[in-house]
Short mmCIF file of C-alpha atoms in Angstrom, two decimals:
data_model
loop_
_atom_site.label_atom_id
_atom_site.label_comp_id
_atom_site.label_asym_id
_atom_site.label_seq_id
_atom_site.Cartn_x
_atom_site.Cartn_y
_atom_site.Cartn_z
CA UNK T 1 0.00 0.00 0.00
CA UNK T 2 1.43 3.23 -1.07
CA UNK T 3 0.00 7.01 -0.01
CA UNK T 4 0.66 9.27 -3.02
CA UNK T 5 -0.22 12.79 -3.08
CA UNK T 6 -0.49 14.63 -6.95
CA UNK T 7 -0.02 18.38 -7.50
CA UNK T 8 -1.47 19.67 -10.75
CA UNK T 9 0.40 23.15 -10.61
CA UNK T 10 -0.86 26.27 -11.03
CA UNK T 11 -1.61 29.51 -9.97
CA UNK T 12 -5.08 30.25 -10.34
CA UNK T 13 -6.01 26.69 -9.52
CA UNK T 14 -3.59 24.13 -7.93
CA UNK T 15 -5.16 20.58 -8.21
CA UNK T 16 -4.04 18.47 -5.00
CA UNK T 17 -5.25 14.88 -4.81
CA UNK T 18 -4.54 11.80 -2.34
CA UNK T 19 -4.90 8.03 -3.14
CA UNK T 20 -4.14 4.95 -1.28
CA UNK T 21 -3.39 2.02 -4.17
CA UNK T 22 -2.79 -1.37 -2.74
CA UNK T 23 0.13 -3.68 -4.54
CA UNK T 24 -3.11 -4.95 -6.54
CA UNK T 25 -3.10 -1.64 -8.18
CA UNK T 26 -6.44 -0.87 -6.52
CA UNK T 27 -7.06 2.87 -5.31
CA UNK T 28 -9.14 4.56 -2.99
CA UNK T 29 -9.36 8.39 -2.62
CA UNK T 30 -8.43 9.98 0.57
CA UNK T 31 -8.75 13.81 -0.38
CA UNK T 32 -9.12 16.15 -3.13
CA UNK T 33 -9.39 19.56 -3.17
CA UNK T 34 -8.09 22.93 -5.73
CA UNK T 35 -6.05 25.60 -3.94
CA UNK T 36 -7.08 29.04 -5.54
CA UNK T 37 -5.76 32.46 -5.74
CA UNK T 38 -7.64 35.49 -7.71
CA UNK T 39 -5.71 36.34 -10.55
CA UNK T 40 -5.93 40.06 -9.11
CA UNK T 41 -3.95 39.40 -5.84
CA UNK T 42 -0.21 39.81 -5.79
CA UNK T 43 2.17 37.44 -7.13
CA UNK T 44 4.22 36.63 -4.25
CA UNK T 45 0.69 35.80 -1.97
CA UNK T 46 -0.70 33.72 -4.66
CA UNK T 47 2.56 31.80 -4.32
CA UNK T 48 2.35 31.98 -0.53
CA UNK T 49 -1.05 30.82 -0.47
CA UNK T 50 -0.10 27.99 -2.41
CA UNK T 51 2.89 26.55 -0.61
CA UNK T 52 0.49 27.01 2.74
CA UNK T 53 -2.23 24.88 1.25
CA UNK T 54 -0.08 22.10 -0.61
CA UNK T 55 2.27 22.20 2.69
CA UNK T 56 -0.83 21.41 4.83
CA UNK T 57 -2.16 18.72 2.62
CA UNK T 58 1.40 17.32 2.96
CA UNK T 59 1.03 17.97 6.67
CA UNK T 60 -2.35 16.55 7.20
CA UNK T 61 -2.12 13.59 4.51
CA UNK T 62 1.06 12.59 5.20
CA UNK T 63 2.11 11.14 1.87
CA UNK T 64 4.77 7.94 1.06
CA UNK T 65 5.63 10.20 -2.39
CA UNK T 66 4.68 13.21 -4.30
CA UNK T 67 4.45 13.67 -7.88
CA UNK T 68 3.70 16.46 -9.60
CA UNK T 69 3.40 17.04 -13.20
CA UNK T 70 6.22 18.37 -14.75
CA UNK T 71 5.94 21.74 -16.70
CA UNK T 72 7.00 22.47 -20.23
CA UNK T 73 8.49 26.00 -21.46
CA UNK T 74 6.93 25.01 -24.78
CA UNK T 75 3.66 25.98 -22.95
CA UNK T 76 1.69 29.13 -23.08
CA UNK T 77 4.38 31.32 -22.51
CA UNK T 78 1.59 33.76 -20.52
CA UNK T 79 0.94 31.18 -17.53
CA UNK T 80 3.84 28.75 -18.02
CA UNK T 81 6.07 30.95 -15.46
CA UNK T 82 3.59 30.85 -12.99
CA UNK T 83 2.88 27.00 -13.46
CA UNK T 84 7.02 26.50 -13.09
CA UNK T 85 6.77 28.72 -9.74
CA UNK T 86 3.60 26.73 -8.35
CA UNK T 87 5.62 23.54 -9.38
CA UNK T 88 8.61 24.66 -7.44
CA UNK T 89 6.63 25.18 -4.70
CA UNK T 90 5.85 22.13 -4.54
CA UNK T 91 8.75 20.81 -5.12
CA UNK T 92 9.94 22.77 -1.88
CA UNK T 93 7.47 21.11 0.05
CA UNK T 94 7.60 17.94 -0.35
CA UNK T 95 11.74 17.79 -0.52
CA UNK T 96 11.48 20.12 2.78
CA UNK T 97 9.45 17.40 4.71
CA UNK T 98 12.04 14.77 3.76
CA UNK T 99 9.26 12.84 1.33
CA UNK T 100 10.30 11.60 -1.81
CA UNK T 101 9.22 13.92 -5.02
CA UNK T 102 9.22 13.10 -8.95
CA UNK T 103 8.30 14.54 -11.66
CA UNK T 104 5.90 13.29 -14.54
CA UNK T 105 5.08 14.22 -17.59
CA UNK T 106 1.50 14.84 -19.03
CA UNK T 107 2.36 12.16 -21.62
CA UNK T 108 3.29 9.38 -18.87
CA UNK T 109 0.15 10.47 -16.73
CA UNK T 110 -2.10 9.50 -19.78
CA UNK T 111 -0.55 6.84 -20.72
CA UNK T 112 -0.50 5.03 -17.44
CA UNK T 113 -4.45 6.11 -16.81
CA UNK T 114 -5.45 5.36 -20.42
CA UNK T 115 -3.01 3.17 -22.03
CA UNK T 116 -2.88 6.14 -24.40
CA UNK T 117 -0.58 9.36 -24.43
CA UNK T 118 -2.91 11.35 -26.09
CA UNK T 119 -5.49 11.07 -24.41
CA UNK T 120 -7.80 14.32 -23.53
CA UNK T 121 -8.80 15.42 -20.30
CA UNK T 122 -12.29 13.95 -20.84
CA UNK T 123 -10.85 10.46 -21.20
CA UNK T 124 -8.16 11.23 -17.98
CA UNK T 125 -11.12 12.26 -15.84
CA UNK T 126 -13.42 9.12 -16.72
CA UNK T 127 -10.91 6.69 -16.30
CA UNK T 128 -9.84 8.66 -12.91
CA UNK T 129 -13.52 8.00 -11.45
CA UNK T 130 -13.39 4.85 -12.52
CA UNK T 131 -9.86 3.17 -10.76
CA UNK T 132 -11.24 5.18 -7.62
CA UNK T 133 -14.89 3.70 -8.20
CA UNK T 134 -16.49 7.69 -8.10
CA UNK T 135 -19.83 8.11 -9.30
CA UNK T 136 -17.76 11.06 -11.28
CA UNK T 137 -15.35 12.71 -12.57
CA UNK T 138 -13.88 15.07 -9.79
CA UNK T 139 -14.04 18.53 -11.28
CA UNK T 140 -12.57 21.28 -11.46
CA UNK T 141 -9.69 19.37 -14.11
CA UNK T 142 -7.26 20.57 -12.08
CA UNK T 143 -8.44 17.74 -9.43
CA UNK T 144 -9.11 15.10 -11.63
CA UNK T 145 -5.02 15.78 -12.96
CA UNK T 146 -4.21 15.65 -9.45
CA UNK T 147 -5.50 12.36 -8.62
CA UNK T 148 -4.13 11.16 -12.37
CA UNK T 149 -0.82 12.23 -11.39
CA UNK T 150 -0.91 10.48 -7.78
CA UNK T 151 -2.32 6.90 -9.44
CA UNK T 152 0.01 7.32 -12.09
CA UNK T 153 2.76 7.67 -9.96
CA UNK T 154 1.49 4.85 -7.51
CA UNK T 155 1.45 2.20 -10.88
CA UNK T 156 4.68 3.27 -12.42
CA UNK T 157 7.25 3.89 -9.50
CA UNK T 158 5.11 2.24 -6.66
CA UNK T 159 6.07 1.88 -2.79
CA UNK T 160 10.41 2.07 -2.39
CA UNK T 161 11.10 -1.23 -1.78
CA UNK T 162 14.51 -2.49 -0.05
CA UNK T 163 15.51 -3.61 -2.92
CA UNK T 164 14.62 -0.89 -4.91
CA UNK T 165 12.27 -3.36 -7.12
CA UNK T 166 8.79 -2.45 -8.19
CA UNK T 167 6.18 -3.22 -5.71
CA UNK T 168 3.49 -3.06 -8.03
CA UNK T 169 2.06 -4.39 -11.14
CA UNK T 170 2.10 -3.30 -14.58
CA UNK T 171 -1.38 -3.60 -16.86
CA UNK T 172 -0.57 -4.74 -20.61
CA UNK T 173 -0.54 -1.35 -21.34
CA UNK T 174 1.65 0.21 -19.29
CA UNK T 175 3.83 -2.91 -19.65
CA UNK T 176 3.95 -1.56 -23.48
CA UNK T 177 4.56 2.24 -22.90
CA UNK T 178 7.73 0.98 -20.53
CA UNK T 179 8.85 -1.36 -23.58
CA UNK T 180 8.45 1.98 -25.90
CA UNK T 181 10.29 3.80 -23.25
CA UNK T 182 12.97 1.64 -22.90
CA UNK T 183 13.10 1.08 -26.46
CA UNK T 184 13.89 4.87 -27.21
CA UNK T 185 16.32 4.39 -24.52
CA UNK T 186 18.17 1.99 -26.05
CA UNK T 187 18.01 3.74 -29.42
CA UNK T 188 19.32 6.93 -27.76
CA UNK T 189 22.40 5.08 -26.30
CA UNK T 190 22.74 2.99 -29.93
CA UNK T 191 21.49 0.26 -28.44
CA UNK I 1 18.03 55.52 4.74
CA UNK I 2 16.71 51.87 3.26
CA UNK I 3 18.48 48.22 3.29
CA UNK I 4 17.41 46.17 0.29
CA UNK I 5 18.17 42.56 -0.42
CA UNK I 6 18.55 42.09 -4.35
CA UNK I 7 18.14 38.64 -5.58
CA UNK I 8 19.45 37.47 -9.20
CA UNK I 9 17.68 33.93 -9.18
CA UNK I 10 19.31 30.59 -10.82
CA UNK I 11 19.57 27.27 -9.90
CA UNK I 12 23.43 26.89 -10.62
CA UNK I 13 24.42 30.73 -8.58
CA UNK I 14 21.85 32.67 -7.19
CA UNK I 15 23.27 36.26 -6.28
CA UNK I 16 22.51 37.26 -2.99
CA UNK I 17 23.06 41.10 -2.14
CA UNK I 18 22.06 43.31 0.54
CA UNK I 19 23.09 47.40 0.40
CA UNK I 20 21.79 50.63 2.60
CA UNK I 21 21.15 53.16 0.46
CA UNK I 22 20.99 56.84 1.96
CA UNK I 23 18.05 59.40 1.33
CA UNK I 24 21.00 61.32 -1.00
CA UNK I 25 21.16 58.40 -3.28
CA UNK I 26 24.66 56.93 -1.58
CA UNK I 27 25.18 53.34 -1.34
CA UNK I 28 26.81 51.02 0.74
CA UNK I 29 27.99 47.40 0.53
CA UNK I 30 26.18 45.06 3.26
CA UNK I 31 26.62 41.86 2.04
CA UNK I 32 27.18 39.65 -1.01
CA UNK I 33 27.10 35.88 -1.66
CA UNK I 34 26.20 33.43 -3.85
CA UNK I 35 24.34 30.19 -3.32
CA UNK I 36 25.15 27.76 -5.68
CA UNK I 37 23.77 24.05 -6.44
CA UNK I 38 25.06 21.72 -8.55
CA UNK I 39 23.65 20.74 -11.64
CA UNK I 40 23.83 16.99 -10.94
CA UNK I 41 22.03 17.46 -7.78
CA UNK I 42 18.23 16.49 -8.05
CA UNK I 43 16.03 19.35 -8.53
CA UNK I 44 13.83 19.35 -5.17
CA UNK I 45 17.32 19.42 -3.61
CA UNK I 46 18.55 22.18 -5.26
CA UNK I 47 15.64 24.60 -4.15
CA UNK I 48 15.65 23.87 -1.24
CA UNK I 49 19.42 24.66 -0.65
CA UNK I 50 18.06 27.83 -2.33
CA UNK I 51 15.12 28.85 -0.50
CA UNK I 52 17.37 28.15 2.97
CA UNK I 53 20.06 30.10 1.56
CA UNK I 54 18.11 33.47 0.47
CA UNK I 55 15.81 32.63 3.51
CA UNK I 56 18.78 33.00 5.81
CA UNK I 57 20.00 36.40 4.09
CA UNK I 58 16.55 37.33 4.87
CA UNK I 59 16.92 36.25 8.00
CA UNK I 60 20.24 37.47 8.80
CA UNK I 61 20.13 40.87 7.10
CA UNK I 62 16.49 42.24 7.81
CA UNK I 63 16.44 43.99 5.04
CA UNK I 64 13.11 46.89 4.32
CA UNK I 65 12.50 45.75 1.06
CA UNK I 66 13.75 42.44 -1.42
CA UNK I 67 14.06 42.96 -4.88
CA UNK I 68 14.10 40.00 -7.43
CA UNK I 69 14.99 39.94 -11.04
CA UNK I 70 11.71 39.86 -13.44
CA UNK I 71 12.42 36.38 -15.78
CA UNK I 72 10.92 36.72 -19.23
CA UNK I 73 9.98 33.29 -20.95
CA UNK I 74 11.62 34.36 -24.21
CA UNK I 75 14.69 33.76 -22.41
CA UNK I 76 16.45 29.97 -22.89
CA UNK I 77 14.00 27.38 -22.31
CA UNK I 78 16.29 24.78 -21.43
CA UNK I 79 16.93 27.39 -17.98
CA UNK I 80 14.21 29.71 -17.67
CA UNK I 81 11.91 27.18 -15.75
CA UNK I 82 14.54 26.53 -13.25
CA UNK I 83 15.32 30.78 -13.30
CA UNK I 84 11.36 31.25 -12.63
CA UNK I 85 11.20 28.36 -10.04
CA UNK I 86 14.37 30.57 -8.19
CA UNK I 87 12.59 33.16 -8.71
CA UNK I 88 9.13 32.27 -6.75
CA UNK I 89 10.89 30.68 -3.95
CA UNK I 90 12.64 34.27 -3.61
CA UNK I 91 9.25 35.76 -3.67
CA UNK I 92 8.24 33.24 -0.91
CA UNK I 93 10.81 33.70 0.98
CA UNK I 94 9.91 37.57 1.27
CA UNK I 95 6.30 37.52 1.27
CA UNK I 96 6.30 34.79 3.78
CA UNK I 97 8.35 37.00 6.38
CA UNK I 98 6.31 39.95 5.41
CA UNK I 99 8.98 41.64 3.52
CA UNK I 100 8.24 43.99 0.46
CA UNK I 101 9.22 42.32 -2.67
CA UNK I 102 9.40 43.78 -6.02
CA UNK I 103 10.51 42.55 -9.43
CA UNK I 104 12.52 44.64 -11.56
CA UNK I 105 13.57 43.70 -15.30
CA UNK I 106 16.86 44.10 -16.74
CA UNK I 107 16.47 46.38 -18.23
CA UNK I 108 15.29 48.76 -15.33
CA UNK I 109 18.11 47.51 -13.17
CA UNK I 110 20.46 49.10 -16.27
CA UNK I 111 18.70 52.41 -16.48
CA UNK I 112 18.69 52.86 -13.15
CA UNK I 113 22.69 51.82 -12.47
CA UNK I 114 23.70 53.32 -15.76
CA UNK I 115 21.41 55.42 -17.19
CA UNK I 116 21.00 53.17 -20.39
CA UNK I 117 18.50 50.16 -20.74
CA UNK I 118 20.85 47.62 -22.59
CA UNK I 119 24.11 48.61 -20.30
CA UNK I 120 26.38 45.19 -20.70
CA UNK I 121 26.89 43.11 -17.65
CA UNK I 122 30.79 44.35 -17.72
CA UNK I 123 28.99 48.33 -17.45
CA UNK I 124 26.45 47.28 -14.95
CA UNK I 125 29.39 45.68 -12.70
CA UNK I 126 32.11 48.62 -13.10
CA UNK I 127 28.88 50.66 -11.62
CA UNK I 128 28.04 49.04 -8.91
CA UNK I 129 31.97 49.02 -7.61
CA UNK I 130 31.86 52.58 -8.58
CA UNK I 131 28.71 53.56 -6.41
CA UNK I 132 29.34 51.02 -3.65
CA UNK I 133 33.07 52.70 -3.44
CA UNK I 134 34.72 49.28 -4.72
CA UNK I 135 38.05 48.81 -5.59
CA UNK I 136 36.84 45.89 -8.19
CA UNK I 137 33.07 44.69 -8.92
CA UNK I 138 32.13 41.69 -6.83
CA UNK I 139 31.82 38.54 -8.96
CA UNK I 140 30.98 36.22 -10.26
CA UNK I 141 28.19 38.48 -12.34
CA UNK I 142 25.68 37.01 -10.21
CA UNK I 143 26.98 38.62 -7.08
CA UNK I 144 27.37 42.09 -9.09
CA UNK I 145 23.87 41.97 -10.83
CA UNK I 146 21.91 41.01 -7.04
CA UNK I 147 23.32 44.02 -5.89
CA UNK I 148 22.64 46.55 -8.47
CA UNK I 149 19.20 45.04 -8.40
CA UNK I 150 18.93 46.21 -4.77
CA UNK I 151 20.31 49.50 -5.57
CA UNK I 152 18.04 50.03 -7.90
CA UNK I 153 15.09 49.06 -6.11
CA UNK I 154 16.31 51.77 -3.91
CA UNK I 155 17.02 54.40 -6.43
CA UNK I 156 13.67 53.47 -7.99
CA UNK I 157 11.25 52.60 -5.58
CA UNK I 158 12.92 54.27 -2.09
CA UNK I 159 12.34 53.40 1.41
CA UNK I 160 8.24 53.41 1.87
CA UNK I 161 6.99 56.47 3.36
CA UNK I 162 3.68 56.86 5.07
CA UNK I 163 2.41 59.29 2.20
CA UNK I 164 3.61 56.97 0.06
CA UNK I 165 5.79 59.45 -1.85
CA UNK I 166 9.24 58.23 -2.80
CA UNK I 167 11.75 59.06 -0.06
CA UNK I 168 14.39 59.31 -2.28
CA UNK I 169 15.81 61.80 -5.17
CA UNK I 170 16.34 60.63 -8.71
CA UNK I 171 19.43 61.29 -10.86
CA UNK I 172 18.74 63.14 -14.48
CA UNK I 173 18.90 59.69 -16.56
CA UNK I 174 16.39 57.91 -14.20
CA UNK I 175 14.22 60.85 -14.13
CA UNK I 176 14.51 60.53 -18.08
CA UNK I 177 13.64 56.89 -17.96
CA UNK I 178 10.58 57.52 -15.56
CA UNK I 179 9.22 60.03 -18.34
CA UNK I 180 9.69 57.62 -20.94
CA UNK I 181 7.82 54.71 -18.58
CA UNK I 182 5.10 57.55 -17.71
CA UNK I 183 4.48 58.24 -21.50
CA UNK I 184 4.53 54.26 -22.28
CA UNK I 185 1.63 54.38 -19.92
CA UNK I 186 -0.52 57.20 -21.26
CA UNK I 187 0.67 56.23 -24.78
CA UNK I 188 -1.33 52.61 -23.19
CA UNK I 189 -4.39 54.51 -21.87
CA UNK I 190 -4.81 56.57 -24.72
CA UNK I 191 -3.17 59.91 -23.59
#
């Protein structure tokens, strides 16, 4: 059983989701919730506010691991500075409380929820209530990536293990995505 | 009189500088470091040796008002997102212990230290030795650019007043570069 908590950054709305997932690969959700700041408030207490309310979700959840989704400068060049601050944050937090961070890509999130690395948020948000047996999708997106990122994180890493194997799992699918990954791997080193 | 802690965020040197500045414009050297990570390190380690080291200038110094380099997103992609994540934790760091922080672009900093916008980093140094009394600028440019960011915080911005009127004089080339911000802004607003 591994406790991972998922930060969607940003800094109008900061998705931060809990899940338990069992070695199975079955998850439960413990919490949910989108920390906001208005848009009009200054930048340095938007960021405040958000390392207070991902710090006390660390605090109060007490995660195994973190993940949060790593941020691309090919992004909207408008927001993406503020999404890179929010992820730093959170970063900060988690590394600052001694529990183990990593970063994951949008690309890896889908692909480990869907089976598919293109998937849209639609599809991310279905599958999301359905591996944590919700009536629905958690909304705003922002929570739904959250809990994404946490699962996703739980399936491909799962719980440190002394030996430093993987304690969990892989569907067919994600068994496939980490033959393409290693694949490309291989290719990169000339393998 | 006004002590100002300039940060010039990065993950591999992050300039650290602190300076009083008098009502008459003089300046005086407080303190200069630079905190510096290495680039092998893993990236939640790196800010947080960041955030403790600015955090402990903070702490150390006291300063009346932190000033922090604006990053632009045109800037290199491959470091900007690790430039902006400096850069928030810096912000955090302030706003958390209730000090003023302000962002200043580079090209403000050069007006302000030189009189001319696109000053090179070699001008902007020889400057700040020359109005902190000197003998050579402080390097590596990191060190050097922190603190003319702090001296022109102070040169720009002052200590705060309780009219709110700037408590300090301005030299002919910033009051030049004010105009040309002032008719920016009307030029903006139509006047």
């Amino acid at each position: 059983m591994i406790r991972v908590l998922g930060v969607d950054p940003g800094l109008t709305r900061c998705g931060v989701g809990v899940v338990e997932v069992a070695a199975d690969r079955r998850a439960r959700l413990v919490h949910v919730t989108v920390v906001r700041t208005p848009p009009d408030m200054a930048l340095e207490q938007r960021l405040v506010r958000i390392a207070a309310g991902v710090g006390a979700a660390m605090d109060e959840f007490r995660p195994d691991a973190v993940a949060v989704e790593r941020v691309f400068a090919q992004a909207n060049v408008r927001t993406v500075m503020g999404t890179a601050q929010a992820a730093g944050l959170a970063l900060h937090a988690a590394a600052s409380r001694s529990i183990p961070v990593t970063l994951h890509t949008p690309s890896e999130v889908k692909a480990a929820i869907s089976g598919y690395g293109n998937a849209d948020k639609k599809q991310v948000a279905t599958m999301v209530a359905r591996v944590l047996g919700l009536a629905e999708a958690p909304k705003p997106a922002d929570a739904s990536d959250a809990l994404a990122l946490a699962i996703c994180h739980a399936w491909r890493v799962g719980a440190p293990t002394e030996a430093g194997a993987r304690a969990v799992t892989l569907t067919p699918a994600q068994r496939a995505w980490r033959e393409a990954e290693r694949s490309v791997v291989s290719r990169r080193l000339g393998g």
